[in-house]
Amino acid sequence: MTMIAFAVPALSLTEPARWLVIPGLAGIQAIILLACRVGLRDVTRMALRLKWLFVFLIGMYALLPPESPSANDVLMEWPVPWVGWSLTINVSGLEKAALMCLQIVTVLLASAVVRLTGTGRDLVDGLHAFRLPPLFVHALDRTLALLEGTHGTGRGGSRARGRTSRFGVFVLLRQVLRGDIGAFADVIRQNIALAESRAAADADPRVRGHLAHDVAVITGIALCMASLKMLKVLPGLPFASGHKTFLLFPLYVLAARLTRSRWGATAAGSIMGVIGFLQGDGRFGVLEIFKHVAPGLVIDVGEPLVRRWPPWALGYCVLGFFAAIARTATEFVIVLLLGARAEIYLFPAVKLVPNLIAGVLSGFVSVIVLRVVAESSSRSSSEAAVQPPSNELGQRPASEQHQPEKGDAASAGSGTSPRHGRGIRRMQNPERSGVDRPKT
């Protein structure tokens, strides 16, 4: 549907029928949504999700002169009331802008049909059928399973839980703005631990070794990304775009560092894009997925190079700069597919500025998060590798096994170890461990 919407006006063979095909496709998608009991107000809200882009397109094409003047251009003089001026309206440009808006509306409604008329797992099953990388497929499955178990299916309950999660994200953001990056690192560690515990409970024979480790890491990081995705500050306004990349890009960097796969950040970004599409959070429909995949590709390519530099924030600031450019590439690609005039590129260019600022600032957060999370993760991995197997003690003779003394018995009974007492009680009571849901 997306290819048809953009190809019909671009091909000389189908261009004369553009005002029949494009409105017809948009009307079919709207009828399908109404037949699936989607309210008319919801359909209108989906179609007008990019209302500021529509206003910009119509204003530019209607008020600016034609790019290449010809005899077929229609211009109309419109007298401005109470001023005495006359304003020249480019009617031909207005017609072209209206067609571009209909193309975008068709893509948005087609994405809504795919998302709302399925069972919620149709897209995932389709990704399985394409035989995509196992890291992406298994991590997406487990992330969706954890989110479904957390958010539930009830409309009222999901709204209440959404408000609670959003409140938690605002608290986390307030702590980060105060300079407490440790709270953000704790959330990441807790979500990775949650993913590892669920992976151990639901053992899959196809996920073993390095793949099992990478799936747990990507799942935990994807849960953090989904929590940040709920944060809404001035939604839909161009000057507020990209503020969440301040915390999102460090998660990409962490995915590239902690996984043994070459494309860990790309997998995390792909999962975030798919989840955003399924939740109806993206403004560009299915094209929204590429907005999250592109920064992952840039970070997967650039992070091994930055890792060789001295451990300064400058390298990750440069990496965040180029990742921000990749993140806004979706808007530029859409304008390119529309075949719009050069002035229309100002709209994504304005959105690029706050993305670049947040991307550069994310380098400082990336350095701190890597020091806290990556070093603790590597330390725990080395300790797990040195630690003897759990059944080694059981294989020894009874005479060689350690016999508890009075001091040991007292310490074990009272659990007064300052560092390990709480951990022992927490392991004895897994129900109270607090890792039964993603942390925000």
Short mmCIF file of C-alpha atoms in Angstrom, two decimals:
data_model
loop_
_atom_site.label_atom_id
_atom_site.label_comp_id
_atom_site.label_asym_id
_atom_site.label_seq_id
_atom_site.Cartn_x
_atom_site.Cartn_y
_atom_site.Cartn_z
CA MET A 1 0.00 0.00 0.00
CA THR A 2 2.86 2.38 0.81
CA MET A 3 4.55 1.64 -2.50
CA ILE A 4 1.33 2.25 -4.43
CA ALA A 5 0.65 5.54 -2.64
CA PHE A 6 4.07 6.92 -3.57
CA ALA A 7 4.46 5.29 -6.99
CA VAL A 8 1.19 6.33 -8.64
CA PRO A 9 1.92 10.09 -8.83
CA ALA A 10 5.59 9.48 -9.71
CA LEU A 11 5.01 7.28 -12.78
CA SER A 12 3.98 9.00 -15.98
CA LEU A 13 1.71 6.07 -16.89
CA THR A 14 -0.40 6.29 -13.73
CA GLU A 15 -0.12 10.01 -13.00
CA PRO A 16 -3.38 10.98 -14.79
CA ALA A 17 -5.31 8.65 -12.46
CA ARG A 18 -3.72 9.96 -9.27
CA TRP A 19 -6.89 11.72 -8.08
CA LEU A 20 -8.82 8.47 -8.46
CA VAL A 21 -6.32 6.02 -7.00
CA ILE A 22 -4.98 7.91 -3.96
CA PRO A 23 -8.34 9.11 -2.53
CA GLY A 24 -9.81 5.68 -3.33
CA LEU A 25 -7.07 3.89 -1.38
CA ALA A 26 -7.49 6.25 1.58
CA GLY A 27 -11.26 5.74 1.50
CA ILE A 28 -10.90 1.95 1.44
CA GLN A 29 -8.65 2.02 4.51
CA ALA A 30 -11.10 4.27 6.35
CA ILE A 31 -14.03 1.96 5.49
CA ILE A 32 -12.10 -1.08 6.74
CA LEU A 33 -11.37 0.67 10.03
CA LEU A 34 -15.00 1.72 10.46
CA ALA A 35 -16.13 -1.83 9.64
CA CYS A 36 -13.79 -3.10 12.39
CA ARG A 37 -15.66 -0.89 14.87
CA VAL A 38 -13.00 1.79 15.08
CA GLY A 39 -14.69 5.08 15.91
CA LEU A 40 -14.85 7.90 13.40
CA ARG A 41 -13.09 10.18 15.87
CA ASP A 42 -10.23 7.70 16.19
CA VAL A 43 -9.93 7.39 12.40
CA THR A 44 -9.81 11.19 12.10
CA ARG A 45 -7.19 11.41 14.82
CA MET A 46 -5.02 8.84 13.00
CA ALA A 47 -5.33 10.72 9.72
CA LEU A 48 -4.44 14.06 11.30
CA ARG A 49 -1.48 12.81 13.28
CA LEU A 50 0.87 14.85 11.05
CA LYS A 51 -1.33 17.93 10.97
CA TRP A 52 1.62 20.32 11.38
CA LEU A 53 3.33 18.81 8.36
CA PHE A 54 0.09 19.17 6.38
CA VAL A 55 -0.21 22.85 7.34
CA PHE A 56 3.41 23.42 6.34
CA LEU A 57 2.95 21.69 2.99
CA ILE A 58 -0.23 23.55 2.10
CA GLY A 59 1.16 26.90 3.19
CA MET A 60 4.41 26.52 1.24
CA TYR A 61 2.81 25.32 -1.98
CA ALA A 62 -0.06 27.82 -1.84
CA LEU A 63 1.95 30.96 -1.02
CA LEU A 64 5.22 30.37 -2.88
CA PRO A 65 5.50 30.79 -6.66
CA PRO A 66 5.86 27.69 -8.85
CA GLU A 67 9.27 26.04 -8.96
CA SER A 68 9.23 25.82 -12.75
CA PRO A 69 6.68 28.28 -14.15
CA SER A 70 4.62 27.04 -17.09
CA ALA A 71 1.47 27.93 -18.96
CA ASN A 72 -0.52 25.31 -17.04
CA ASP A 73 0.01 26.99 -13.66
CA VAL A 74 -3.13 28.50 -12.17
CA LEU A 75 -2.66 31.60 -10.00
CA MET A 76 -5.43 33.44 -8.20
CA GLU A 77 -5.42 36.88 -6.60
CA TRP A 78 -7.07 36.88 -3.18
CA PRO A 79 -7.75 40.29 -1.58
CA VAL A 80 -6.85 40.32 2.10
CA PRO A 81 -9.77 41.89 4.05
CA TRP A 82 -9.25 45.10 6.08
CA VAL A 83 -5.74 45.54 4.72
CA GLY A 84 -6.21 46.32 1.06
CA TRP A 85 -3.53 43.90 -0.09
CA SER A 86 -3.89 41.16 -2.63
CA LEU A 87 -2.30 37.78 -2.03
CA THR A 88 -1.35 35.51 -4.92
CA ILE A 89 -2.50 31.93 -4.33
CA ASN A 90 -0.78 29.19 -6.31
CA VAL A 91 -3.77 26.94 -7.03
CA SER A 92 -1.64 24.38 -8.89
CA GLY A 93 0.72 24.15 -5.93
CA LEU A 94 -2.24 23.86 -3.57
CA GLU A 95 -3.52 20.91 -5.59
CA LYS A 96 -0.12 19.22 -5.42
CA ALA A 97 0.13 19.77 -1.66
CA ALA A 98 -3.34 18.29 -1.13
CA LEU A 99 -2.31 15.19 -3.06
CA MET A 100 0.82 14.84 -0.91
CA CYS A 101 -1.29 15.05 2.24
CA LEU A 102 -3.57 12.33 0.88
CA GLN A 103 -0.54 10.13 0.16
CA ILE A 104 0.63 10.44 3.77
CA VAL A 105 -2.90 9.84 5.12
CA THR A 106 -3.14 6.67 3.01
CA VAL A 107 0.09 5.32 4.52
CA LEU A 108 -1.05 6.18 8.05
CA LEU A 109 -4.46 4.54 7.63
CA ALA A 110 -2.95 1.44 5.99
CA SER A 111 -0.57 1.08 8.96
CA ALA A 112 -3.53 1.44 11.33
CA VAL A 113 -5.39 -1.32 9.45
CA VAL A 114 -2.43 -3.70 9.85
CA ARG A 115 -2.11 -2.84 13.52
CA LEU A 116 -5.78 -2.83 14.59
CA THR A 117 -7.35 -5.56 12.49
CA GLY A 118 -4.93 -8.33 13.51
CA THR A 119 -4.55 -10.33 16.70
CA GLY A 120 -1.51 -8.39 17.84
CA ARG A 121 0.86 -11.20 16.89
CA ASP A 122 0.35 -11.17 13.13
CA LEU A 123 3.27 -8.83 12.55
CA VAL A 124 5.53 -10.96 14.72
CA ASP A 125 4.47 -14.13 12.89
CA GLY A 126 5.20 -12.39 9.59
CA LEU A 127 8.67 -11.47 10.81
CA HIS A 128 9.22 -15.12 11.75
CA ALA A 129 8.23 -16.14 8.22
CA PHE A 130 10.86 -13.84 6.71
CA ARG A 131 13.56 -15.72 8.68
CA LEU A 132 15.05 -12.61 10.22
CA PRO A 133 18.06 -12.87 12.60
CA PRO A 134 17.32 -15.07 15.64
CA LEU A 135 18.50 -12.37 18.06
CA PHE A 136 15.83 -9.96 16.84
CA VAL A 137 13.05 -12.56 16.62
CA HIS A 138 13.56 -14.16 20.06
CA ALA A 139 14.19 -10.83 21.82
CA LEU A 140 11.04 -9.38 20.26
CA ASP A 141 9.01 -12.39 21.37
CA ARG A 142 10.20 -12.12 24.97
CA THR A 143 9.81 -8.35 25.10
CA LEU A 144 6.22 -8.56 23.88
CA ALA A 145 5.51 -11.38 26.34
CA LEU A 146 6.81 -9.31 29.25
CA LEU A 147 4.91 -6.21 28.13
CA GLU A 148 1.69 -8.17 27.66
CA GLY A 149 2.06 -9.72 31.10
CA THR A 150 2.71 -6.30 32.61
CA HIS A 151 0.17 -4.12 30.88
CA GLY A 152 -2.70 -6.56 30.56
CA THR A 153 -5.52 -6.32 28.05
CA GLY A 154 -8.18 -4.29 29.83
CA ARG A 155 -8.67 -0.77 28.52
CA GLY A 156 -9.25 0.88 31.87
CA GLY A 157 -6.48 -1.07 33.59
CA SER A 158 -4.03 -0.34 30.82
CA ARG A 159 -4.76 3.38 31.10
CA ALA A 160 -4.15 3.31 34.85
CA ARG A 161 -0.94 1.32 34.44
CA GLY A 162 0.12 3.67 31.65
CA ARG A 163 -0.30 6.65 33.97
CA THR A 164 1.70 4.88 36.68
CA SER A 165 4.52 3.99 34.28
CA ARG A 166 4.53 7.52 32.89
CA PHE A 167 4.77 8.89 36.41
CA GLY A 168 7.74 6.60 37.07
CA VAL A 169 9.48 7.80 33.93
CA PHE A 170 9.01 11.43 34.98
CA VAL A 171 10.55 10.61 38.38
CA LEU A 172 13.49 8.94 36.65
CA LEU A 173 13.92 11.90 34.30
CA ARG A 174 13.91 14.29 37.25
CA GLN A 175 16.68 12.28 38.92
CA VAL A 176 18.74 12.23 35.72
CA LEU A 177 18.39 16.00 35.31
CA ARG A 178 19.72 16.38 38.83
CA GLY A 179 22.80 14.38 37.84
CA ASP A 180 21.78 11.04 39.39
CA ILE A 181 22.64 8.72 36.50
CA GLY A 182 22.91 5.84 38.96
CA ALA A 183 19.11 5.63 39.17
CA PHE A 184 18.94 5.19 35.40
CA ALA A 185 21.65 2.51 35.55
CA ASP A 186 19.74 0.70 38.31
CA VAL A 187 16.62 0.58 36.13
CA ILE A 188 18.65 -0.92 33.27
CA ARG A 189 20.21 -3.57 35.51
CA GLN A 190 16.86 -4.50 37.02
CA ASN A 191 15.21 -4.93 33.62
CA ILE A 192 18.10 -7.06 32.35
CA ALA A 193 17.86 -9.18 35.51
CA LEU A 194 14.12 -9.53 34.92
CA ALA A 195 14.73 -10.71 31.35
CA GLU A 196 17.36 -13.21 32.52
CA SER A 197 15.04 -14.62 35.20
CA ARG A 198 12.19 -15.05 32.72
CA ALA A 199 14.57 -16.65 30.22
CA ALA A 200 15.66 -19.15 32.87
CA ALA A 201 12.03 -19.93 33.70
CA ASP A 202 11.00 -20.35 30.04
CA ALA A 203 13.95 -22.28 28.68
CA ASP A 204 13.99 -22.48 24.89
CA PRO A 205 16.28 -25.15 23.38
CA ARG A 206 16.85 -22.89 20.37
CA VAL A 207 18.29 -20.12 22.56
CA ARG A 208 21.57 -21.23 24.10
CA GLY A 209 25.04 -19.94 24.85
CA HIS A 210 25.90 -16.49 23.55
CA LEU A 211 22.49 -16.12 21.91
CA ALA A 212 20.73 -16.61 25.27
CA HIS A 213 22.91 -13.92 26.84
CA ASP A 214 22.31 -11.49 23.99
CA VAL A 215 18.55 -12.11 23.98
CA ALA A 216 18.35 -11.36 27.71
CA VAL A 217 20.36 -8.13 27.32
CA ILE A 218 18.36 -6.90 24.32
CA THR A 219 15.07 -7.76 26.05
CA GLY A 220 16.01 -5.82 29.18
CA ILE A 221 17.16 -2.80 27.18
CA ALA A 222 14.03 -2.94 25.01
CA LEU A 223 11.90 -2.82 28.17
CA CYS A 224 13.71 0.37 29.20
CA MET A 225 13.14 1.83 25.74
CA ALA A 226 9.43 0.98 25.89
CA SER A 227 9.17 2.74 29.26
CA LEU A 228 10.83 5.87 27.88
CA LYS A 229 8.51 5.67 24.87
CA MET A 230 5.57 6.41 27.20
CA LEU A 231 7.02 9.82 28.07
CA LYS A 232 5.02 12.55 26.33
CA VAL A 233 6.27 16.12 26.55
CA LEU A 234 4.63 18.55 24.10
CA PRO A 235 3.66 15.78 21.67
CA GLY A 236 3.43 16.64 17.99
CA LEU A 237 5.34 19.93 18.17
CA PRO A 238 8.45 20.06 15.98
CA PHE A 239 10.62 22.02 18.43
CA ALA A 240 10.13 19.37 21.14
CA SER A 241 11.25 16.53 18.91
CA GLY A 242 14.16 14.33 19.92
CA HIS A 243 14.29 15.12 23.63
CA LYS A 244 14.12 11.42 24.54
CA THR A 245 17.26 10.61 22.56
CA PHE A 246 19.15 12.04 25.56
CA LEU A 247 18.39 8.73 27.33
CA LEU A 248 17.67 6.46 24.35
CA PHE A 249 21.07 6.68 22.67
CA PRO A 250 22.93 5.43 25.79
CA LEU A 251 20.68 2.36 25.65
CA TYR A 252 21.73 1.78 22.04
CA VAL A 253 25.38 2.09 23.03
CA LEU A 254 24.88 -0.28 25.94
CA ALA A 255 23.22 -2.85 23.66
CA ALA A 256 26.20 -2.68 21.31
CA ARG A 257 28.67 -3.05 24.19
CA LEU A 258 27.02 -5.82 26.24
CA THR A 259 26.03 -8.16 23.41
CA ARG A 260 28.39 -10.49 21.62
CA SER A 261 26.46 -10.00 18.41
CA ARG A 262 27.74 -7.52 15.86
CA TRP A 263 24.31 -5.86 15.53
CA GLY A 264 23.04 -5.55 19.10
CA ALA A 265 22.04 -1.88 18.84
CA THR A 266 20.25 -2.51 15.55
CA ALA A 267 18.24 -5.34 17.12
CA ALA A 268 17.28 -3.14 20.09
CA GLY A 269 16.21 -0.30 17.79
CA SER A 270 14.22 -2.67 15.59
CA ILE A 271 12.32 -4.01 18.60
CA MET A 272 11.61 -0.49 19.78
CA GLY A 273 10.30 0.45 16.35
CA VAL A 274 8.03 -2.60 16.13
CA ILE A 275 6.65 -2.01 19.64
CA GLY A 276 6.02 1.65 18.85
CA PHE A 277 4.20 0.66 15.67
CA LEU A 278 2.06 -1.92 17.48
CA GLN A 279 1.17 0.65 20.14
CA GLY A 280 0.22 3.21 17.50
CA ASP A 281 2.82 5.61 18.81
CA GLY A 282 4.58 6.38 15.53
CA ARG A 283 3.42 9.32 13.44
CA PHE A 284 4.65 7.85 10.15
CA GLY A 285 3.01 4.44 10.43
CA VAL A 286 5.15 1.49 9.44
CA LEU A 287 7.89 3.87 8.28
CA GLU A 288 8.38 4.78 11.93
CA ILE A 289 10.29 1.51 12.42
CA PHE A 290 13.16 2.77 10.27
CA LYS A 291 13.50 5.85 12.50
CA HIS A 292 14.65 3.55 15.30
CA VAL A 293 16.64 1.12 13.16
CA ALA A 294 18.87 3.79 11.59
CA PRO A 295 20.51 4.99 14.85
CA GLY A 296 21.19 1.36 15.78
CA LEU A 297 23.04 0.80 12.52
CA VAL A 298 25.14 3.93 13.04
CA ILE A 299 26.00 2.97 16.63
CA ASP A 300 26.82 -0.64 15.72
CA VAL A 301 29.25 0.61 13.10
CA GLY A 302 30.73 3.47 15.12
CA GLU A 303 30.86 2.10 18.67
CA PRO A 304 33.77 -0.34 18.05
CA LEU A 305 35.75 2.61 16.66
CA VAL A 306 34.87 4.90 19.57
CA ARG A 307 35.81 2.11 22.00
CA ARG A 308 39.43 2.36 20.84
CA TRP A 309 39.61 6.04 21.72
CA PRO A 310 40.50 7.30 25.21
CA PRO A 311 37.56 6.89 27.62
CA TRP A 312 36.27 10.42 27.14
CA ALA A 313 32.78 11.62 26.43
CA LEU A 314 33.86 13.30 23.20
CA GLY A 315 33.78 10.09 21.18
CA TYR A 316 30.25 9.22 22.29
CA CYS A 317 29.12 12.81 21.69
CA VAL A 318 30.29 12.48 18.08
CA LEU A 319 28.57 9.09 17.86
CA GLY A 320 25.34 10.61 19.21
CA PHE A 321 25.61 13.44 16.67
CA PHE A 322 25.62 11.05 13.70
CA ALA A 323 22.96 8.81 15.31
CA ALA A 324 20.68 11.85 15.61
CA ILE A 325 21.12 12.57 11.90
CA ALA A 326 20.18 8.95 11.13
CA ARG A 327 17.13 9.16 13.41
CA THR A 328 15.66 12.09 11.48
CA ALA A 329 16.39 10.45 8.12
CA THR A 330 12.81 9.10 7.99
CA GLU A 331 11.36 12.60 7.59
CA PHE A 332 13.84 13.45 4.84
CA VAL A 333 13.09 10.17 3.04
CA ILE A 334 9.34 10.86 3.13
CA VAL A 335 9.85 14.34 1.69
CA LEU A 336 12.07 12.80 -0.98
CA LEU A 337 9.44 10.17 -1.84
CA LEU A 338 6.81 12.89 -2.14
CA GLY A 339 8.96 14.72 -4.68
CA ALA A 340 8.42 17.96 -2.77
CA ARG A 341 10.09 21.25 -3.50
CA ALA A 342 13.29 22.30 -1.74
CA GLU A 343 11.54 24.54 0.82
CA ILE A 344 9.69 21.54 2.31
CA TYR A 345 12.98 20.17 3.59
CA LEU A 346 12.92 22.97 6.15
CA PHE A 347 10.32 21.02 8.15
CA PRO A 348 12.55 17.99 8.92
CA ALA A 349 15.56 20.33 9.18
CA VAL A 350 13.89 22.18 12.06
CA LYS A 351 13.29 18.86 13.80
CA LEU A 352 16.94 17.95 13.24
CA VAL A 353 18.23 20.72 15.50
CA PRO A 354 16.84 19.46 18.86
CA ASN A 355 17.76 15.91 17.87
CA LEU A 356 21.37 16.97 17.32
CA ILE A 357 21.51 18.77 20.67
CA ALA A 358 20.07 15.78 22.54
CA GLY A 359 22.31 13.37 20.61
CA VAL A 360 25.47 15.26 21.55
CA LEU A 361 24.44 15.53 25.21
CA SER A 362 23.67 11.81 25.29
CA GLY A 363 27.40 11.13 24.98
CA PHE A 364 27.95 12.22 28.59
CA VAL A 365 25.19 9.89 29.80
CA SER A 366 26.60 7.04 27.68
CA VAL A 367 30.01 7.26 29.35
CA ILE A 368 28.55 7.13 32.86
CA VAL A 369 26.10 4.32 32.03
CA LEU A 370 28.87 2.27 30.44
CA ARG A 371 31.06 2.68 33.51
CA VAL A 372 28.28 1.65 35.87
CA VAL A 373 26.42 -1.07 33.94
CA ALA A 374 29.00 -2.51 31.56
CA GLU A 375 31.74 -2.84 34.17
CA SER A 376 29.40 -4.44 36.71
CA SER A 377 28.09 -6.81 34.04
CA SER A 378 31.60 -7.86 32.99
CA ARG A 379 32.57 -8.30 36.65
CA SER A 380 29.59 -10.54 37.33
CA SER A 381 30.31 -12.56 34.18
CA SER A 382 33.91 -13.14 35.23
CA GLU A 383 32.81 -14.17 38.72
CA ALA A 384 30.32 -16.60 37.23
CA ALA A 385 33.05 -18.08 35.04
CA VAL A 386 35.42 -18.56 38.00
CA GLN A 387 32.77 -19.93 40.37
CA PRO A 388 32.75 -23.78 40.53
CA PRO A 389 29.67 -25.71 39.47
CA SER A 390 26.89 -26.02 41.99
CA ASN A 391 27.03 -29.84 42.06
CA GLU A 392 30.75 -29.97 42.76
CA LEU A 393 30.14 -29.94 46.50
CA GLY A 394 27.68 -32.78 46.21
CA GLN A 395 30.21 -34.95 44.39
CA ARG A 396 32.72 -34.80 47.24
CA PRO A 397 32.76 -37.43 49.94
CA ALA A 398 30.94 -36.62 53.10
CA SER A 399 34.20 -36.47 55.04
CA GLU A 400 35.62 -33.77 52.73
CA GLN A 401 32.57 -31.57 52.74
CA HIS A 402 32.63 -28.45 54.89
CA GLN A 403 31.01 -28.92 58.27
CA PRO A 404 29.37 -25.78 59.64
CA GLU A 405 30.79 -24.48 62.86
CA LYS A 406 29.07 -22.48 65.53
CA GLY A 407 30.06 -19.16 64.02
CA ASP A 408 28.83 -20.23 60.62
CA ALA A 409 25.58 -21.51 62.03
CA ALA A 410 25.04 -18.31 63.94
CA SER A 411 25.73 -16.14 60.95
CA ALA A 412 23.58 -18.30 58.71
CA GLY A 413 20.72 -18.33 61.18
CA SER A 414 20.75 -14.65 61.94
CA GLY A 415 21.58 -13.48 58.40
CA THR A 416 23.53 -10.47 59.71
CA SER A 417 25.98 -10.22 56.86
CA PRO A 418 25.93 -6.57 55.85
CA ARG A 419 26.39 -7.33 52.17
CA HIS A 420 24.74 -10.69 51.66
CA GLY A 421 22.04 -10.97 54.28
CA ARG A 422 19.37 -9.21 52.26
CA GLY A 423 20.39 -11.13 49.15
CA ILE A 424 19.93 -14.46 51.00
CA ARG A 425 16.50 -13.49 52.24
CA ARG A 426 15.58 -12.22 48.79
CA MET A 427 16.59 -15.51 47.19
CA GLN A 428 14.57 -17.42 49.77
CA ASN A 429 11.50 -15.29 48.97
CA PRO A 430 11.43 -14.86 45.21
CA GLU A 431 7.89 -13.52 45.36
CA ARG A 432 9.13 -10.41 47.17
CA SER A 433 12.16 -9.77 45.02
CA GLY A 434 10.42 -7.00 43.10
CA VAL A 435 11.52 -8.16 39.66
CA ASP A 436 8.12 -9.32 38.50
CA ARG A 437 7.61 -6.37 36.20
CA PRO A 438 9.72 -3.93 34.18
CA LYS A 439 11.10 -1.11 36.29
CA THR A 440 10.52 2.49 35.33
#
